[in-house]
Coordinates of C-alpha atoms in Angstrom, one line a residue:
Chain A
M1 CA -30.8 137.1 17.5
R2 CA -30.1 138.9 14.3
D3 CA -33.6 138.9 13.0
R4 CA -34.6 140.7 16.2
T5 CA -32.3 143.5 15.5
S6 CA -33.7 144.2 12.0
G7 CA -37.2 144.2 13.4
E8 CA -36.4 146.5 16.2
R9 CA -34.4 149.0 14.3
D10 CA -37.3 151.3 13.9
A11 CA -38.2 151.1 17.5
T12 CA -34.8 152.1 18.7
Q13 CA -35.3 155.8 18.5
P14 CA -38.3 156.2 20.9
R15 CA -36.7 153.6 23.2
E16 CA -33.6 155.7 23.6
T17 CA -35.5 158.6 25.0
A18 CA -37.7 156.4 27.1
K19 CA -34.6 154.8 28.5
R20 CA -33.2 158.0 29.7
E21 CA -36.4 158.8 31.3
I22 CA -36.5 155.4 33.0
D23 CA -33.0 155.9 34.2
R24 CA -34.0 159.0 36.0
K25 CA -37.1 157.4 37.4
C26 CA -35.2 154.4 38.5
N27 CA -32.6 156.4 40.3
R28 CA -35.3 158.3 42.2
H29 CA -37.1 155.0 42.9
C30 CA -34.0 153.2 44.1
E31 CA -32.9 156.1 46.3
S32 CA -36.2 156.1 48.1
R33 CA -36.4 152.4 48.7
R34 CA -32.8 151.3 49.1
G35 CA -33.1 150.7 52.8
G36 CA -36.1 148.5 52.6
T37 CA -34.9 146.2 49.8
A38 CA -31.5 145.3 51.2
R39 CA -32.8 142.4 53.2
N40 CA -35.0 141.2 50.4
Q41 CA -32.1 141.4 48.1
R42 CA -29.9 139.3 50.4
L43 CA -32.7 136.7 50.7
H44 CA -33.0 136.6 46.9
W45 CA -29.3 136.2 46.6
I46 CA -29.3 133.3 48.9
A47 CA -32.2 131.6 47.2
V48 CA -30.8 132.0 43.7
H49 CA -27.4 130.8 44.8
S50 CA -28.7 127.7 46.6
L51 CA -30.8 126.9 43.6
G52 CA -27.8 127.3 41.3
L53 CA -25.7 125.1 43.5
A54 CA -28.5 122.4 43.7
L55 CA -28.7 122.4 39.9
G56 CA -25.0 122.0 39.6
V57 CA -24.9 119.1 42.1
M58 CA -27.9 117.5 40.3
F59 CA -26.1 117.6 37.0
L60 CA -22.9 116.3 38.6
M61 CA -24.4 113.5 40.7
P62 CA -24.8 110.8 38.0
L63 CA -21.1 111.2 37.1
V64 CA -20.2 110.9 40.8
F65 CA -22.2 107.7 41.2
V66 CA -20.8 106.2 38.0
F67 CA -17.3 106.9 39.2
L68 CA -17.9 105.5 42.7
T69 CA -19.3 102.3 41.2
A70 CA -16.4 102.1 38.9
V71 CA -14.0 101.6 41.8
M72 CA -16.2 99.2 43.8
S73 CA -15.7 95.4 44.1
D74 CA -17.8 93.1 42.0
E75 CA -20.0 92.2 44.9
Q76 CA -20.6 95.7 46.2
A77 CA -21.6 97.0 42.8
L78 CA -24.7 94.7 43.1
T79 CA -25.7 96.2 46.4
A80 CA -27.4 99.5 46.9
N81 CA -24.4 100.7 48.9
L82 CA -23.2 104.0 47.4
W83 CA -19.8 104.5 48.9
P84 CA -17.0 102.0 48.0
Q85 CA -15.9 99.9 50.9
E86 CA -12.6 99.4 49.2
W87 CA -11.2 101.3 46.3
H88 CA -10.5 99.0 43.4
W89 CA -8.5 101.2 41.1
E90 CA -7.4 98.1 39.2
N91 CA -10.9 98.0 37.7
F92 CA -9.8 100.5 35.1
A93 CA -6.9 98.3 34.0
K94 CA -9.2 95.2 34.0
V95 CA -11.4 97.0 31.4
F96 CA -8.6 96.6 28.9
T97 CA -8.2 92.8 29.6
E98 CA -11.9 92.0 29.6
A99 CA -12.5 93.4 26.1
P100 CA -10.3 94.6 23.3
M101 CA -10.8 98.2 24.5
L102 CA -7.3 99.2 23.3
R103 CA -8.3 98.3 19.8
F104 CA -11.5 100.2 20.1
L105 CA -9.7 103.2 21.5
L106 CA -7.2 103.2 18.5
N107 CA -10.2 102.9 16.1
S108 CA -11.9 105.8 17.8
L109 CA -8.8 107.9 17.6
L110 CA -8.3 107.0 14.0
Y111 CA -11.8 108.0 13.1
S112 CA -11.9 111.2 15.1
T113 CA -8.5 112.6 14.3
L114 CA -8.5 111.8 10.6
A115 CA -12.1 113.0 10.2
T116 CA -11.2 116.3 12.0
A117 CA -8.1 116.8 9.9
F118 CA -10.0 116.2 6.7
M119 CA -12.8 118.4 7.8
L120 CA -10.5 121.3 8.4
V121 CA -8.8 121.0 5.0
S122 CA -12.0 120.8 3.1
S123 CA -14.5 122.9 5.1
I124 CA -12.4 126.0 5.7
P125 CA -12.3 127.1 2.1
V126 CA -16.0 126.4 1.7
A127 CA -16.9 128.4 4.8
Y128 CA -14.6 131.2 3.5
A129 CA -16.4 131.3 0.2
L130 CA -19.7 131.4 2.0
A131 CA -18.6 134.2 4.4
K132 CA -16.2 136.4 2.4
L133 CA -16.7 135.9 -1.3
R134 CA -19.6 137.6 -3.1
W135 CA -21.3 135.5 -5.7
R136 CA -24.8 134.7 -6.9
G137 CA -26.2 131.5 -5.4
R138 CA -24.3 132.0 -2.1
G139 CA -27.5 132.3 -0.1
V140 CA -29.0 129.2 -1.7
S141 CA -25.8 127.3 -1.1
F142 CA -25.8 128.3 2.6
M143 CA -29.4 127.1 2.9
L144 CA -28.4 123.8 1.5
V145 CA -25.5 123.5 4.0
I146 CA -28.1 124.1 6.8
A147 CA -30.4 121.5 5.3
A148 CA -27.7 119.0 5.1
M149 CA -26.7 119.7 8.7
M150 CA -30.3 119.1 9.8
L151 CA -30.9 116.0 7.8
P152 CA -31.2 112.9 10.1
P153 CA -28.4 110.5 9.2
Q154 CA -30.9 107.7 8.8
V155 CA -32.5 109.3 5.8
T156 CA -29.5 108.7 3.5
A157 CA -28.3 105.5 5.2
V158 CA -29.7 103.0 2.7
P159 CA -28.1 104.3 -0.6
L160 CA -24.9 105.3 1.1
Y161 CA -24.5 101.8 2.6
I162 CA -25.1 100.2 -0.8
L163 CA -22.6 102.6 -2.3
W164 CA -19.9 101.8 0.2
A165 CA -20.7 98.1 0.0
R166 CA -20.0 98.3 -3.7
F167 CA -16.6 99.7 -2.9
E168 CA -16.2 96.8 -0.4
L169 CA -15.5 99.3 2.4
T170 CA -18.2 98.3 4.8
G171 CA -16.8 96.7 7.9
T172 CA -14.2 99.5 8.1
L173 CA -14.4 103.1 9.3
W174 CA -13.5 104.6 5.9
P175 CA -17.1 105.3 4.9
L176 CA -17.2 107.6 7.9
I177 CA -13.9 109.3 7.4
I178 CA -13.7 109.8 3.7
P179 CA -16.8 112.1 3.5
H180 CA -15.0 114.6 5.7
L181 CA -12.6 115.2 2.8
F182 CA -15.6 116.8 1.1
G183 CA -16.7 119.2 3.7
D184 CA -18.8 118.7 6.8
A185 CA -22.1 120.7 6.9
F186 CA -22.0 121.5 10.6
S187 CA -18.4 122.6 10.5
I188 CA -18.9 124.7 7.4
F189 CA -21.8 126.4 9.2
L190 CA -19.9 127.0 12.4
L191 CA -16.7 128.2 10.6
R192 CA -18.8 130.6 8.4
Q193 CA -20.3 132.1 11.5
F194 CA -16.9 132.8 12.9
F195 CA -15.5 134.1 9.6
L196 CA -18.4 136.6 9.3
T197 CA -17.1 138.3 12.5
I198 CA -13.9 139.2 10.7
P199 CA -14.3 142.5 8.8
R200 CA -14.1 142.2 5.1
S201 CA -11.8 145.3 5.0
Y202 CA -8.9 143.2 6.3
V203 CA -9.2 140.9 3.3
D204 CA -9.6 143.9 0.9
A205 CA -6.5 145.5 2.4
A206 CA -4.5 142.3 1.8
K207 CA -5.8 142.1 -1.7
V208 CA -4.7 145.7 -2.4
D209 CA -1.3 144.6 -1.2
G210 CA -1.3 142.0 -3.9
C211 CA -2.5 138.9 -2.1
S212 CA -4.7 136.5 -3.9
E213 CA -8.0 135.4 -2.3
F214 CA -6.4 132.2 -1.2
T215 CA -3.4 133.7 0.4
A216 CA -5.7 136.3 2.0
M217 CA -7.6 133.5 3.5
L218 CA -4.5 131.7 4.7
R219 CA -2.5 134.7 6.0
I220 CA -5.2 137.1 7.2
V221 CA -8.5 135.3 8.0
L222 CA -7.2 132.0 9.4
P223 CA -4.9 133.5 12.0
M224 CA -7.7 135.8 13.1
A225 CA -10.3 133.0 13.2
R226 CA -8.0 130.7 15.2
P227 CA -10.5 130.4 18.1
G228 CA -13.3 129.6 15.7
I229 CA -11.2 127.0 14.0
A230 CA -10.3 125.4 17.3
A231 CA -14.0 125.3 18.2
A232 CA -15.0 123.7 14.9
A233 CA -12.2 121.1 15.3
M234 CA -13.3 120.3 18.8
F235 CA -16.9 119.9 17.8
C236 CA -16.0 117.7 14.9
F237 CA -13.7 115.6 17.1
L238 CA -16.4 115.3 19.8
Y239 CA -19.1 114.4 17.3
T240 CA -17.1 111.7 15.7
W241 CA -15.9 110.4 19.1
N242 CA -19.5 110.2 20.3
D243 CA -20.9 108.9 17.1
F244 CA -22.7 105.6 17.4
F245 CA -25.0 105.3 14.4
G246 CA -22.2 105.7 11.9
P247 CA -19.8 103.1 13.3
L248 CA -22.7 100.8 14.0
L249 CA -23.9 101.0 10.4
Y250 CA -20.5 100.6 8.7
A251 CA -18.1 98.9 11.2
G252 CA -20.7 96.9 13.1
E253 CA -20.2 93.6 11.3
N254 CA -16.5 93.6 11.9
Q255 CA -15.4 93.7 15.5
Q256 CA -11.9 94.7 14.4
S257 CA -13.2 98.1 13.4
W258 CA -15.4 98.8 16.3
T259 CA -15.1 102.2 18.0
L260 CA -15.3 102.8 21.7
S261 CA -19.0 103.7 21.5
I262 CA -20.0 100.3 20.0
G263 CA -17.5 98.5 22.2
L264 CA -19.0 100.2 25.2
A265 CA -22.5 99.5 24.2
S266 CA -21.7 95.8 23.8
F267 CA -19.3 95.7 26.8
R268 CA -21.6 93.9 29.2
G269 CA -22.5 91.3 26.6
M270 CA -19.0 90.4 25.7
H271 CA -17.8 88.8 28.9
R272 CA -20.7 88.9 31.3
V273 CA -18.8 91.5 33.2
E274 CA -20.2 93.2 36.2
W275 CA -21.5 96.7 36.7
N276 CA -18.4 98.0 38.3
L277 CA -16.3 97.2 35.2
T278 CA -19.0 98.5 32.9
M279 CA -19.0 101.8 34.8
A280 CA -15.2 101.8 34.8
A281 CA -15.3 101.5 31.0
T282 CA -17.9 104.3 30.9
V283 CA -15.6 106.5 32.9
L284 CA -12.7 105.7 30.5
V285 CA -14.8 106.7 27.5
M286 CA -16.1 109.9 29.1
L287 CA -12.7 111.0 30.4
P288 CA -11.0 112.3 27.2
V289 CA -14.1 114.3 26.4
I290 CA -14.2 115.8 29.9
V291 CA -10.5 116.6 29.9
L292 CA -10.8 118.2 26.5
F293 CA -13.6 120.3 27.7
L294 CA -11.9 121.5 30.9
F295 CA -8.9 122.6 28.8
A296 CA -10.9 124.3 26.2
Q297 CA -14.1 125.5 27.9
R298 CA -14.2 128.9 26.4
A299 CA -13.9 127.7 22.8
F300 CA -16.8 125.3 23.5
V301 CA -19.0 127.9 25.0
R302 CA -18.3 130.4 22.2
G303 CA -18.9 127.7 19.6
I304 CA -22.3 126.8 21.0
T305 CA -23.5 130.4 21.4
F306 CA -22.4 131.0 17.8
T307 CA -24.4 128.1 16.5
G308 CA -27.6 129.1 18.3
V309 CA -27.6 132.8 18.7
K310 CA -25.7 134.4 15.9
G311 CA -27.4 132.1 13.4
Chain B
M1 CA -25.5 124.7 -6.1
T2 CA -24.0 126.0 -9.3
A3 CA -21.6 128.9 -8.4
T4 CA -22.7 131.5 -10.9
L5 CA -21.4 134.9 -10.4
E6 CA -23.2 138.2 -10.1
R7 CA -22.8 140.3 -13.2
T8 CA -19.9 142.7 -13.0
E9 CA -20.5 146.4 -13.1
P10 CA -21.1 147.9 -16.6
G11 CA -18.6 150.4 -18.0
R12 CA -15.6 148.0 -18.3
T13 CA -14.4 146.8 -21.6
A14 CA -16.1 143.6 -22.6
P15 CA -13.0 141.2 -22.8
A16 CA -11.5 142.4 -19.5
R17 CA -14.8 142.1 -17.8
S18 CA -15.5 138.6 -19.0
R19 CA -12.0 137.5 -18.2
R20 CA -12.3 138.9 -14.7
A21 CA -15.7 137.3 -14.2
R22 CA -14.5 134.0 -15.4
R23 CA -11.5 134.1 -13.0
K24 CA -13.8 135.0 -10.2
R25 CA -16.2 132.3 -11.0
L26 CA -13.4 129.7 -11.2
Q27 CA -12.2 131.0 -7.8
V28 CA -15.5 130.5 -6.2
I29 CA -15.8 127.0 -7.7
A30 CA -12.3 126.2 -6.5
F31 CA -13.2 127.3 -2.9
M32 CA -16.5 125.5 -3.0
S33 CA -15.4 122.3 -4.7
P34 CA -15.1 120.1 -1.6
W35 CA -18.7 120.9 -0.8
I36 CA -19.9 120.7 -4.3
I37 CA -18.6 117.1 -4.4
G38 CA -19.6 116.3 -0.9
F39 CA -23.1 117.7 -1.4
S40 CA -23.7 115.8 -4.6
L41 CA -22.2 112.6 -3.4
F42 CA -23.4 112.4 0.2
F43 CA -26.6 114.5 0.1
A44 CA -28.2 114.9 -3.3
Y45 CA -27.4 111.5 -4.7
P46 CA -28.5 109.5 -1.6
L47 CA -31.7 111.5 -1.4
L48 CA -32.6 110.8 -5.0
A49 CA -31.6 107.1 -4.5
T50 CA -33.6 106.8 -1.3
G51 CA -36.6 108.1 -3.3
Y52 CA -36.0 105.5 -6.0
F53 CA -35.4 102.6 -3.6
S54 CA -38.6 103.4 -1.7
F55 CA -40.5 102.1 -4.7
T56 CA -38.5 98.9 -4.9
S57 CA -38.0 95.7 -3.1
Y58 CA -34.3 95.3 -2.5
D59 CA -32.3 92.9 -0.3
L60 CA -28.7 93.9 -1.5
L61 CA -28.2 90.5 -3.2
S62 CA -30.5 90.6 -6.2
P63 CA -31.1 93.8 -8.2
P64 CA -33.9 96.1 -6.9
D65 CA -37.3 95.1 -8.0
W66 CA -39.9 97.9 -8.8
V67 CA -43.0 97.4 -6.7
G68 CA -44.6 100.8 -7.1
L69 CA -46.4 102.1 -4.0
R70 CA -46.5 98.7 -2.2
N71 CA -44.0 99.8 0.4
Y72 CA -46.0 102.9 1.1
A73 CA -49.2 100.9 1.4
Y74 CA -47.5 98.5 3.8
L75 CA -46.1 101.4 5.9
L76 CA -49.6 103.0 6.1
F77 CA -51.8 100.0 6.4
G78 CA -49.8 96.8 6.9
D79 CA -47.0 97.2 9.3
P80 CA -48.2 97.0 12.9
V81 CA -44.8 97.8 14.3
V82 CA -44.2 101.0 12.4
R83 CA -47.2 102.5 14.1
I84 CA -45.7 101.8 17.5
A85 CA -42.4 103.3 16.3
A86 CA -44.0 106.4 14.9
A87 CA -46.1 106.8 18.1
N88 CA -42.9 106.5 20.2
T89 CA -41.1 109.1 18.1
L90 CA -44.2 111.4 18.3
W91 CA -44.2 111.0 22.0
L92 CA -40.5 112.0 22.2
V93 CA -41.0 114.9 19.8
L94 CA -43.8 116.3 22.0
V95 CA -42.4 115.6 25.5
L96 CA -38.8 116.2 24.8
T97 CA -39.4 119.4 22.9
V98 CA -41.5 121.0 25.6
L99 CA -39.4 119.7 28.5
R100 CA -36.1 120.4 27.0
V101 CA -36.9 124.0 26.1
V102 CA -38.6 124.7 29.5
F103 CA -35.9 123.0 31.5
A104 CA -33.0 124.6 29.6
L105 CA -34.6 128.0 29.9
G106 CA -35.3 127.5 33.7
V107 CA -31.7 126.4 34.4
A108 CA -30.4 129.3 32.2
A109 CA -32.6 131.7 34.1
V110 CA -31.2 130.6 37.4
I111 CA -27.6 130.8 36.1
A112 CA -28.2 134.3 34.7
R113 CA -29.2 135.5 38.1
L114 CA -26.1 134.2 39.9
R115 CA -23.5 136.7 41.0
R116 CA -20.9 134.2 42.2
G117 CA -19.9 130.8 40.9
V118 CA -21.5 131.4 37.4
G119 CA -18.6 129.7 35.7
L120 CA -18.7 126.7 38.0
V121 CA -22.4 126.1 37.8
R122 CA -22.4 126.6 34.1
T123 CA -19.6 124.1 33.7
L124 CA -21.4 121.5 35.8
C125 CA -24.6 121.9 33.9
Y126 CA -22.9 121.7 30.5
L127 CA -20.6 118.8 31.3
P128 CA -23.2 116.0 30.8
A129 CA -24.0 117.4 27.4
L130 CA -20.5 116.3 26.3
A131 CA -20.8 112.7 27.6
P132 CA -20.8 110.3 24.7
P133 CA -24.5 109.2 24.3
V134 CA -23.6 105.6 24.7
A135 CA -21.7 106.2 27.9
A136 CA -24.5 108.5 29.3
T137 CA -27.1 105.9 28.5
L138 CA -25.1 103.1 30.1
A139 CA -24.7 105.3 33.1
F140 CA -28.4 105.9 33.4
T141 CA -29.4 102.3 32.9
F142 CA -27.1 101.5 35.8
L143 CA -28.3 104.4 38.0
F144 CA -32.0 103.6 37.2
N145 CA -31.5 99.9 37.6
P146 CA -34.5 98.8 39.5
G147 CA -32.8 96.4 41.9
T148 CA -29.3 97.7 42.5
G149 CA -29.3 101.2 41.1
P150 CA -28.7 104.2 43.4
V151 CA -31.8 106.1 42.2
N152 CA -34.2 103.5 43.5
G153 CA -31.9 103.0 46.5
L154 CA -32.4 106.7 47.4
L155 CA -36.1 106.4 46.7
R156 CA -36.3 103.4 49.0
T157 CA -34.7 105.4 51.9
L158 CA -37.4 108.0 51.3
G159 CA -40.0 105.2 51.6
I160 CA -40.9 105.2 47.9
D161 CA -41.0 102.1 45.8
G162 CA -39.2 103.2 42.6
P163 CA -40.6 102.0 39.3
L164 CA -38.7 99.5 37.0
W165 CA -37.6 102.4 34.8
F166 CA -35.9 101.0 31.7
N167 CA -37.5 97.6 32.3
D168 CA -41.0 98.8 32.4
P169 CA -42.8 99.8 29.2
A170 CA -44.6 102.6 30.9
W171 CA -41.4 104.1 32.5
A172 CA -38.8 103.5 29.7
K173 CA -39.6 106.6 27.8
P174 CA -39.7 108.8 30.9
A175 CA -36.4 107.4 31.9
L176 CA -35.0 108.3 28.5
T177 CA -36.5 111.8 28.9
L178 CA -34.6 112.3 32.2
L179 CA -31.4 111.2 30.4
T180 CA -32.1 113.7 27.7
L181 CA -32.8 116.5 30.1
W182 CA -29.6 115.7 32.0
G183 CA -27.7 116.3 28.7
C184 CA -29.5 119.4 27.5
G185 CA -26.5 121.7 28.4
E186 CA -26.0 122.9 24.9
L187 CA -29.5 124.3 24.6
M188 CA -29.0 125.8 28.1
I189 CA -25.9 127.7 27.1
I190 CA -27.7 129.1 24.0
M191 CA -30.6 130.2 26.2
L192 CA -28.2 131.7 28.8
A193 CA -26.4 133.7 26.1
A194 CA -29.8 135.0 24.9
L195 CA -31.0 135.8 28.4
L196 CA -27.8 137.8 29.1
D197 CA -28.5 139.8 25.9
V198 CA -31.9 141.0 27.1
P199 CA -31.6 144.8 27.6
Q200 CA -31.6 145.5 31.3
E201 CA -33.5 148.8 30.9
L202 CA -36.5 146.9 29.6
H203 CA -36.6 145.1 32.9
E204 CA -36.3 148.3 34.8
A205 CA -39.1 149.9 32.8
A206 CA -41.4 147.0 33.4
A207 CA -40.5 147.0 37.1
L208 CA -41.4 150.7 37.2
D209 CA -44.8 149.9 35.6
G210 CA -45.4 147.6 38.5
A211 CA -44.5 144.2 37.0
G212 CA -43.4 141.5 39.4
P213 CA -40.6 139.0 38.6
I214 CA -43.1 136.7 36.9
G215 CA -44.7 139.4 34.9
R216 CA -41.4 140.7 33.8
F217 CA -40.3 137.3 32.7
W218 CA -43.5 136.8 30.8
H219 CA -43.7 140.3 29.2
V220 CA -40.1 141.3 28.8
T221 CA -37.8 138.2 28.8
L222 CA -39.8 135.8 26.7
P223 CA -40.6 138.2 23.9
S224 CA -36.9 139.3 23.8
I225 CA -35.6 135.8 23.4
A226 CA -38.4 134.5 21.1
P227 CA -36.1 133.8 18.2
V228 CA -33.9 131.7 20.4
L229 CA -36.9 129.9 21.8
L230 CA -38.0 129.1 18.3
F231 CA -34.5 127.8 17.6
G232 CA -34.7 125.6 20.7
V233 CA -38.1 124.2 19.7
V234 CA -37.2 123.4 16.1
N235 CA -33.8 122.1 17.1
S236 CA -35.4 119.8 19.7
I237 CA -38.0 118.5 17.2
I238 CA -35.2 117.6 14.7
F239 CA -33.3 116.1 17.6
S240 CA -36.2 113.9 18.6
L241 CA -37.1 112.9 15.1
Q242 CA -33.7 111.2 14.9
Y243 CA -33.6 109.8 18.4
F244 CA -31.8 106.5 18.0
T245 CA -28.6 105.9 20.0
Q246 CA -30.0 106.3 23.5
A247 CA -33.2 104.3 22.8
L248 CA -31.2 101.5 21.2
V249 CA -28.5 101.2 23.9
A250 CA -31.0 101.6 26.8
G251 CA -33.1 98.8 25.3
A252 CA -30.1 96.6 24.8
V253 CA -28.6 97.0 28.2
A254 CA -31.9 96.8 30.1
S255 CA -32.8 93.6 28.3
G256 CA -29.7 92.1 29.8
Q257 CA -28.4 90.8 26.4
A258 CA -26.4 93.9 25.8
E259 CA -25.1 92.7 22.5
V260 CA -26.1 95.7 20.4
V261 CA -24.6 94.7 17.1
G262 CA -26.4 92.0 15.2
S263 CA -29.1 91.2 17.7
S264 CA -32.7 92.0 16.8
K265 CA -34.4 91.1 20.0
V266 CA -33.1 94.0 22.0
V267 CA -34.4 96.8 19.8
G268 CA -37.3 98.4 21.4
F269 CA -37.0 96.6 24.7
P270 CA -39.2 96.5 26.8
D271 CA -42.2 95.6 24.7
N272 CA -41.3 98.0 21.9
A273 CA -41.5 100.9 24.3
T274 CA -38.1 102.3 23.2
L275 CA -38.6 101.5 19.5
T276 CA -38.2 104.8 17.7
F277 CA -38.9 105.4 14.1
P278 CA -35.2 105.6 13.1
A279 CA -34.5 102.4 15.1
W280 CA -37.2 100.5 13.2
L281 CA -35.8 101.9 9.9
Y282 CA -32.4 100.7 10.9
Q283 CA -33.8 97.3 11.9
Q284 CA -35.7 96.9 8.7
G285 CA -32.8 97.9 6.5
F286 CA -29.8 96.5 8.2
H287 CA -31.1 93.4 10.0
Y288 CA -33.8 92.2 7.8
Y289 CA -32.2 93.7 4.7
N290 CA -35.5 95.2 3.5
M291 CA -33.6 98.1 2.0
G292 CA -36.6 99.2 -0.1
Y293 CA -38.9 99.4 2.9
A294 CA -36.2 101.1 4.9
A295 CA -35.9 103.7 2.1
T296 CA -39.7 104.2 2.3
M297 CA -39.4 105.0 6.0
A298 CA -36.4 107.3 5.2
V299 CA -38.6 109.2 2.8
V300 CA -41.2 109.7 5.5
L301 CA -38.6 110.8 8.0
F302 CA -37.1 113.1 5.4
V303 CA -40.5 114.8 4.7
F304 CA -41.0 115.5 8.4
S305 CA -37.5 116.7 9.1
L306 CA -37.6 118.9 5.9
G307 CA -40.6 120.7 7.2
F308 CA -39.0 121.7 10.4
T309 CA -35.6 122.4 8.8
A310 CA -37.4 124.9 6.5
L311 CA -38.7 126.6 9.6
L312 CA -35.2 126.8 11.0
I313 CA -33.8 128.1 7.8
R314 CA -36.4 130.8 7.6
R315 CA -35.3 131.9 11.1
M316 CA -31.7 131.9 10.1
R317 CA -32.2 133.8 6.9
G318 CA -33.0 136.9 8.9
G319 CA -29.4 136.5 10.1
T320 CA -27.8 136.2 6.7
N321 CA -29.5 139.3 5.4
A322 CA -28.5 141.4 8.3
E323 CA -24.9 140.1 7.9
E324 CA -24.8 140.9 4.3
V325 CA -25.7 144.5 5.0
A326 CA -23.1 144.8 7.6

């Protein structure tokens, strides 16, 4: 959106006067036609709201079907019957006995929490330097962060795999966790966008009071950017939780290190289990994400709009 | 990447200035150090190494063997599968980009007009975007299961014989497309934010000039959100270029073997219809251990992604300049 503002700056002046004129015109226009449009407006309201509701239902439906199948009996899951005849809640418990899902869950938690913690420690100062310090090469560095963010993970997979194989760390999740100690491109980008919204004058004031740049970051910027940091942490957690390519590449050969995403992808193959259990496992993998989202909706939405709009 | 500093203002005594400049430079380096290491180790080094490996034959066991352009020649003229993989990825790039942007914009346009229940509808539309890709793919392979899935069940009640979806080479990619559209909530929220930013008075002005809803959308809304549309297009292209998880999992589950790790038969099922370029790269490198050839494919993937990344960076640079002024 920013580049639009720069382009339109010259056009603002004439638009301002035009706007006032339009306001006047519009008022006259509306006054004369208010009676006639009321019915149309109500129809429009109904049409738009039913469309919105239909879209919402459409997006929700797959999740509902998945859940309903998850609580069906083995036999019913193979029929086209949509509503469970009996509710088999024990299916969720069975998931853990059919496959080492607990192990996968612990691995997923290890990967996601450690990666997120490491990301915060390493990416916050980098984002701060990109947003609040003035130095030559800052613009170029930021471009490189974006480039790294956009790079498909498959491009660097071969040499990185060889590198980690040399350290004998393939078969574990460490090749995925350790890089987060050195900054994560997307998180740096997102944090920078948030830090930019905090006026530089706060930092300057703190420095006049004798703070160093580092304490200014810790004491002034971090508390103010708390929603942004929460959003970055959530996106990092979500990305690592959902990650499939990384764990497949590095942990794939060793089932002890599988995360939920690989475990789930292979779930049906492991014990010839039925669709109902597979869907129960699917629900269990989706659940933490959905709960996290319902608790932190605003941070999510803010984070997304920051990545796309304020870019 | 080097963190050189801007020259300090003239007029200060030389030793004080240089001490200050050096302190400041050290400070920047200290703040940037995680990224300097991370960038060199996990971005610059692997890129250079990929370039080198692409000219070698390497199986991890014996040292890489320089083969010159042979990998590139094989990619261009020899490998019959890579053409299928590239065509599939190209299909996804074209179809997913157009449909994702149009669909996300359409949904956002409806939500932007809502007066009541905005939050609820927005939540419902965004929720699938959070679902782990593996879980979402698994859910869709079940829903679109030709025999027992609810989708074909519903179609049957309407008197339509549903296709075989993930089991039919002609329908596997459209099914993946539906899966992707279901999960396009992120783009939708970005579009929604952009739509809500369109100045209302522009709409009113256009309405006064006699523009109908469609004309207003075309002449007012679209130009206003052009930068976000560009972001959506480029973002979708990069997304499609690395399309991997959904294709791999859908192929594996639909094939009935479902053992994703360590099985080579399931990739691209059915009939290589879901074999994307990154999937073939993965297969070559990490199943057949043709690391050199995989690196060659990585170089090709990199060149294409770089082009579109450059486009995106150019759009974002407008932002950084404006911010620096502010």
